[in-house]
Amino acid sequence: GDVDASGGRDPYLDEGDARDFRSRYEDNLVPSRRGTLTIKYNESIVNAANTMLTVYYHNGDEWQNVGGVVNTGSQTIQVPFQGFGFYMVMKTRESYDDVVTHDFARDAMETLYAKGIMPAYSGSSFGANRDMSRGEFATMLVKALALPIDAGPYRDSNERDPLEPTFTDVRPSRDTWDYEYKYIETAARAGIIRGKQPGYFRPDDPLTREEAAIMIARAMNLKVGTLEAAETALAKSFTDAKDVSYYAAPSVLAVTKAKLMNG
């Protein structure tokens, strides 16, 4: 549907003066509720390849990798409904040298790349051994959890000038290859991230493991205990427990107990 035909139009129709889908995508109706789509994929694909499957969505302007949760039993993949357009299940065909030869993280990196959660650093390198920034990890969490984007309103139609951004140092005009304003702003409004100082997130600063633990614990709504209990438990598990900041200790314990992070 669009503003001129709320009952819908044939997306392939292109006769006379009728506008086809690609020429009118900017007028498409915006869903008032967030639903899901479940799409059947090729039955010949083996279960072991499920991490390489993803869904691409075309809104009339461009293809976007929107990820998806695979059910190998029913051979389907489910994604949030992004809007009107075209959805197609695809499988990653190639990888990168620094991923294929990695000691332990190949499967994880290929999954994150296939699902559109992590982009490649360049055409020839995934960037497997690069440090991760705070902005990149916040972006990854929002993508991985498929959180609804909450970053507006904007002063302009191109969504380049946000009206009420949370952080002074995060703007659409400063987006990089590995993080974007809309994801960081969504994470901030959801309470997943906070600034390193009032009004400043410092998205380019290297991410520490304890910062990652805090973000994960918040994003997953993990139950965290008291500081005293966390410090006692961590001291029994890790030789560097004393180096964990007091504010991070409960989150570090929570994510390690949930087996989301390892020592």
Short mmCIF file of C-alpha atoms in Angstrom, two decimals:
data_model
loop_
_atom_site.label_atom_id
_atom_site.label_comp_id
_atom_site.label_asym_id
_atom_site.label_seq_id
_atom_site.Cartn_x
_atom_site.Cartn_y
_atom_site.Cartn_z
CA GLY A 1 0.00 0.00 0.00
CA ASP A 2 0.92 3.66 -0.32
CA VAL A 3 -0.62 7.02 0.46
CA ASP A 4 -2.65 6.99 -2.75
CA ALA A 5 -3.82 3.38 -2.51
CA SER A 6 -4.05 2.26 1.10
CA GLY A 7 -5.64 -1.01 0.02
CA GLY A 8 -2.47 -1.99 -1.78
CA ARG A 9 -1.07 -2.17 -5.31
CA ASP A 10 0.40 -4.90 -7.46
CA PRO A 11 4.17 -4.45 -6.91
CA TYR A 12 4.93 -5.61 -10.45
CA LEU A 13 2.31 -3.44 -12.15
CA ASP A 14 3.77 -0.94 -14.60
CA GLU A 15 1.14 -0.07 -17.16
CA GLY A 16 0.47 3.37 -18.55
CA ASP A 17 0.63 5.98 -15.83
CA ALA A 18 0.70 3.47 -12.96
CA ARG A 19 3.72 3.75 -10.72
CA ASP A 20 5.62 0.55 -10.00
CA PHE A 21 6.98 -0.29 -6.57
CA ARG A 22 10.46 1.17 -7.04
CA SER A 23 9.16 4.54 -8.19
CA ARG A 24 6.82 5.01 -5.23
CA TYR A 25 8.65 3.35 -2.34
CA GLU A 26 8.98 6.64 -0.46
CA ASP A 27 5.18 6.82 -0.21
CA ASN A 28 4.77 3.33 1.26
CA LEU A 29 2.73 3.09 4.42
CA VAL A 30 4.65 2.62 7.66
CA PRO A 31 3.42 -0.33 9.78
CA SER A 32 1.91 0.74 13.09
CA ARG A 33 2.77 -2.60 14.70
CA ARG A 34 5.95 -4.62 14.47
CA GLY A 35 5.24 -8.09 13.18
CA THR A 36 7.38 -10.98 11.97
CA LEU A 37 7.79 -12.88 8.73
CA THR A 38 8.57 -16.59 8.54
CA ILE A 39 10.04 -17.68 5.22
CA LYS A 40 10.67 -21.21 4.00
CA TYR A 41 14.13 -21.87 2.56
CA ASN A 42 15.52 -24.48 0.17
CA GLU A 43 15.08 -27.94 1.71
CA SER A 44 18.36 -29.17 0.21
CA ILE A 45 20.37 -26.86 2.52
CA VAL A 46 21.86 -28.93 5.34
CA ASN A 47 21.44 -27.94 8.99
CA ALA A 48 25.16 -27.24 9.40
CA ALA A 49 24.83 -24.33 6.96
CA ASN A 50 22.18 -22.54 9.04
CA THR A 51 24.67 -19.96 10.32
CA MET A 52 25.25 -18.77 6.76
CA LEU A 53 21.57 -18.06 6.06
CA THR A 54 20.09 -14.58 6.27
CA VAL A 55 17.24 -12.51 4.85
CA TYR A 56 17.68 -9.51 2.62
CA TYR A 57 14.94 -6.90 2.41
CA HIS A 58 14.39 -4.55 -0.53
CA ASN A 59 12.35 -1.45 0.30
CA GLY A 60 12.25 -0.22 -3.30
CA ASP A 61 15.55 1.64 -3.00
CA GLU A 62 18.18 -0.84 -1.86
CA TRP A 63 18.82 -4.31 -0.44
CA GLN A 64 19.39 -4.50 3.32
CA ASN A 65 20.66 -7.49 5.30
CA VAL A 66 18.14 -7.95 8.14
CA GLY A 67 19.47 -11.23 9.55
CA GLY A 68 16.98 -13.75 10.86
CA VAL A 69 16.55 -16.66 13.27
CA VAL A 70 16.81 -20.06 11.56
CA ASN A 71 14.68 -23.06 12.55
CA THR A 72 16.34 -26.12 11.03
CA GLY A 73 13.42 -28.36 12.06
CA SER A 74 10.87 -26.55 9.91
CA GLN A 75 13.56 -25.20 7.55
CA THR A 76 12.36 -21.64 7.97
CA ILE A 77 13.91 -18.31 8.91
CA GLN A 78 12.07 -15.62 10.85
CA VAL A 79 12.74 -11.87 10.72
CA PRO A 80 11.02 -8.74 12.02
CA PHE A 81 8.71 -7.13 9.47
CA GLN A 82 10.71 -4.14 8.22
CA GLY A 83 8.03 -2.72 5.96
CA PHE A 84 6.51 -3.30 2.55
CA GLY A 85 8.86 -4.60 -0.11
CA PHE A 86 10.60 -7.80 -1.09
CA TYR A 87 12.22 -10.38 1.20
CA MET A 88 14.64 -13.06 0.04
CA VAL A 89 16.55 -15.79 1.90
CA MET A 90 20.22 -15.81 0.93
CA LYS A 91 23.34 -17.76 1.92
CA THR A 92 26.86 -16.42 2.24
CA ARG A 93 29.08 -17.84 -0.47
CA GLU A 94 32.54 -16.58 0.41
CA SER A 95 34.64 -15.69 3.46
CA TYR A 96 37.94 -13.89 4.16
CA ASP A 97 41.48 -15.16 4.64
CA ASP A 98 41.77 -13.69 8.15
CA VAL A 99 38.53 -15.46 9.11
CA VAL A 100 39.22 -18.87 7.55
CA THR A 101 42.65 -19.09 9.20
CA HIS A 102 41.58 -17.81 12.62
CA ASP A 103 42.45 -20.04 15.56
CA PHE A 104 39.05 -20.23 17.23
CA ALA A 105 36.51 -17.62 16.09
CA ARG A 106 35.85 -18.54 12.45
CA ASP A 107 32.29 -19.82 12.95
CA ALA A 108 31.29 -16.87 15.12
CA MET A 109 32.71 -14.26 12.74
CA GLU A 110 31.19 -15.87 9.66
CA THR A 111 27.80 -15.99 11.38
CA LEU A 112 27.96 -12.33 12.42
CA TYR A 113 29.05 -11.33 8.91
CA ALA A 114 26.38 -13.43 7.19
CA LYS A 115 23.61 -11.96 9.37
CA GLY A 116 24.73 -8.39 8.67
CA ILE A 117 25.68 -7.81 12.32
CA MET A 118 29.34 -7.13 11.51
CA PRO A 119 30.52 -5.67 8.18
CA ALA A 120 33.90 -6.44 6.65
CA TYR A 121 36.73 -3.96 7.16
CA SER A 122 37.62 -3.99 3.46
CA GLY A 123 37.09 -5.95 0.28
CA SER A 124 39.98 -8.26 1.12
CA SER A 125 39.94 -8.33 4.93
CA PHE A 126 37.28 -8.90 7.55
CA GLY A 127 39.44 -7.19 10.15
CA ALA A 128 39.49 -10.23 12.44
CA ASN A 129 42.35 -8.96 14.60
CA ARG A 130 41.35 -5.30 14.81
CA ASP A 131 40.31 -3.77 18.13
CA MET A 132 36.58 -3.26 18.55
CA SER A 133 35.27 0.21 19.34
CA ARG A 134 32.49 1.15 21.75
CA GLY A 135 30.38 2.37 18.84
CA GLU A 136 30.81 -0.87 16.92
CA PHE A 137 29.76 -3.06 19.85
CA ALA A 138 26.68 -0.95 20.61
CA THR A 139 25.72 -1.17 16.92
CA MET A 140 26.23 -4.94 16.94
CA LEU A 141 24.01 -5.48 19.98
CA VAL A 142 21.08 -3.59 18.48
CA LYS A 143 21.42 -5.51 15.21
CA ALA A 144 21.85 -8.89 16.91
CA LEU A 145 18.76 -8.40 19.08
CA ALA A 146 16.80 -6.93 16.14
CA LEU A 147 15.68 -4.02 18.30
CA PRO A 148 13.28 -1.54 16.67
CA ILE A 149 15.20 1.58 15.63
CA ASP A 150 14.41 4.50 17.93
CA ALA A 151 16.50 7.47 16.81
CA GLY A 152 14.14 10.21 15.59
CA PRO A 153 12.69 12.71 15.16
CA TYR A 154 14.88 14.54 12.65
CA ARG A 155 14.88 18.11 11.41
CA ASP A 156 15.36 16.97 7.81
CA SER A 157 13.82 14.34 5.54
CA ASN A 158 17.18 12.64 4.96
CA GLU A 159 17.55 11.76 8.66
CA ARG A 160 20.91 13.47 8.93
CA ASP A 161 20.03 16.08 11.57
CA PRO A 162 18.49 14.50 14.71
CA LEU A 163 16.37 16.76 16.87
CA GLU A 164 17.25 15.34 20.31
CA PRO A 165 20.40 13.17 20.16
CA THR A 166 21.56 11.63 23.42
CA PHE A 167 25.27 12.20 22.85
CA THR A 168 27.14 15.24 21.60
CA ASP A 169 29.76 13.12 19.81
CA VAL A 170 27.40 10.75 17.95
CA ARG A 171 25.69 12.04 14.79
CA PRO A 172 24.62 10.53 11.44
CA SER A 173 27.21 12.73 9.72
CA ARG A 174 29.93 10.98 11.74
CA ASP A 175 28.89 7.40 10.91
CA THR A 176 31.81 5.10 10.11
CA TRP A 177 32.14 1.72 8.43
CA ASP A 178 31.63 -0.08 11.74
CA TYR A 179 28.98 1.94 13.60
CA GLU A 180 25.99 4.18 12.94
CA TYR A 181 24.17 6.87 14.88
CA LYS A 182 20.74 5.22 14.64
CA TYR A 183 21.94 2.05 16.37
CA ILE A 184 23.90 3.84 19.10
CA GLU A 185 20.97 6.17 19.77
CA THR A 186 18.60 3.18 19.94
CA ALA A 187 20.91 1.47 22.44
CA ALA A 188 21.09 4.64 24.53
CA ARG A 189 17.33 5.09 24.67
CA ALA A 190 16.89 1.42 25.56
CA GLY A 191 19.27 1.85 28.50
CA ILE A 192 21.89 -0.54 27.11
CA ILE A 193 24.68 2.04 26.98
CA ARG A 194 25.70 5.17 28.86
CA GLY A 195 28.30 7.84 28.19
CA LYS A 196 31.89 7.83 29.43
CA GLN A 197 31.25 11.37 30.63
CA PRO A 198 28.13 13.57 30.61
CA GLY A 199 26.91 13.96 27.04
CA TYR A 200 29.77 12.01 25.43
CA PHE A 201 29.70 8.33 24.44
CA ARG A 202 33.20 8.22 22.89
CA PRO A 203 32.24 5.75 20.12
CA ASP A 204 35.80 5.51 18.75
CA ASP A 205 37.39 4.50 22.04
CA PRO A 206 38.53 0.85 22.21
CA LEU A 207 36.03 -1.40 23.97
CA THR A 208 37.17 -3.10 27.18
CA ARG A 209 35.88 -6.53 28.11
CA GLU A 210 34.21 -5.21 31.25
CA GLU A 211 32.40 -2.56 29.17
CA ALA A 212 31.21 -5.34 26.86
CA ALA A 213 30.00 -7.31 29.88
CA ILE A 214 27.96 -4.36 31.14
CA MET A 215 26.35 -3.78 27.74
CA ILE A 216 25.52 -7.47 27.30
CA ALA A 217 24.05 -7.79 30.79
CA ARG A 218 21.80 -4.79 30.19
CA ALA A 219 20.80 -5.83 26.67
CA MET A 220 19.91 -9.37 27.79
CA ASN A 221 18.17 -8.17 30.98
CA LEU A 222 20.39 -10.45 33.06
CA LYS A 223 19.87 -10.53 36.80
CA VAL A 224 22.85 -8.94 38.56
CA GLY A 225 23.62 -9.33 42.23
CA THR A 226 25.37 -7.16 44.79
CA LEU A 227 28.90 -5.86 44.44
CA GLU A 228 30.12 -7.82 47.47
CA ALA A 229 28.74 -11.12 46.19
CA ALA A 230 30.14 -10.50 42.71
CA GLU A 231 33.62 -9.68 43.98
CA THR A 232 33.66 -12.82 46.13
CA ALA A 233 32.52 -15.08 43.29
CA LEU A 234 34.86 -13.56 40.72
CA ALA A 235 37.84 -13.93 43.05
CA LYS A 236 37.25 -17.69 43.05
CA SER A 237 37.20 -17.88 39.25
CA PHE A 238 39.71 -15.36 37.89
CA THR A 239 43.20 -14.38 38.97
CA ASP A 240 42.64 -10.81 37.76
CA ALA A 241 39.29 -10.35 39.52
CA LYS A 242 40.79 -7.49 41.52
CA ASP A 243 41.25 -5.55 38.27
CA VAL A 244 37.52 -5.55 37.47
CA SER A 245 36.03 -2.12 38.21
CA TYR A 246 33.56 -2.08 41.09
CA TYR A 247 30.69 -0.92 38.88
CA ALA A 248 31.33 -3.72 36.37
CA ALA A 249 31.77 -6.68 38.73
CA PRO A 250 28.07 -7.71 38.98
CA SER A 251 27.73 -7.60 35.17
CA VAL A 252 30.96 -9.56 34.60
CA LEU A 253 29.70 -12.27 36.95
CA ALA A 254 26.28 -12.31 35.27
CA VAL A 255 27.61 -12.76 31.73
CA THR A 256 30.13 -15.41 32.76
CA LYS A 257 27.46 -17.38 34.66
CA ALA A 258 25.22 -17.14 31.59
CA LYS A 259 28.19 -18.41 29.51
CA LEU A 260 27.98 -15.41 27.20
CA MET A 261 31.61 -14.49 27.92
CA ASN A 262 34.55 -16.63 28.98
CA GLY A 263 37.79 -15.88 30.75
#
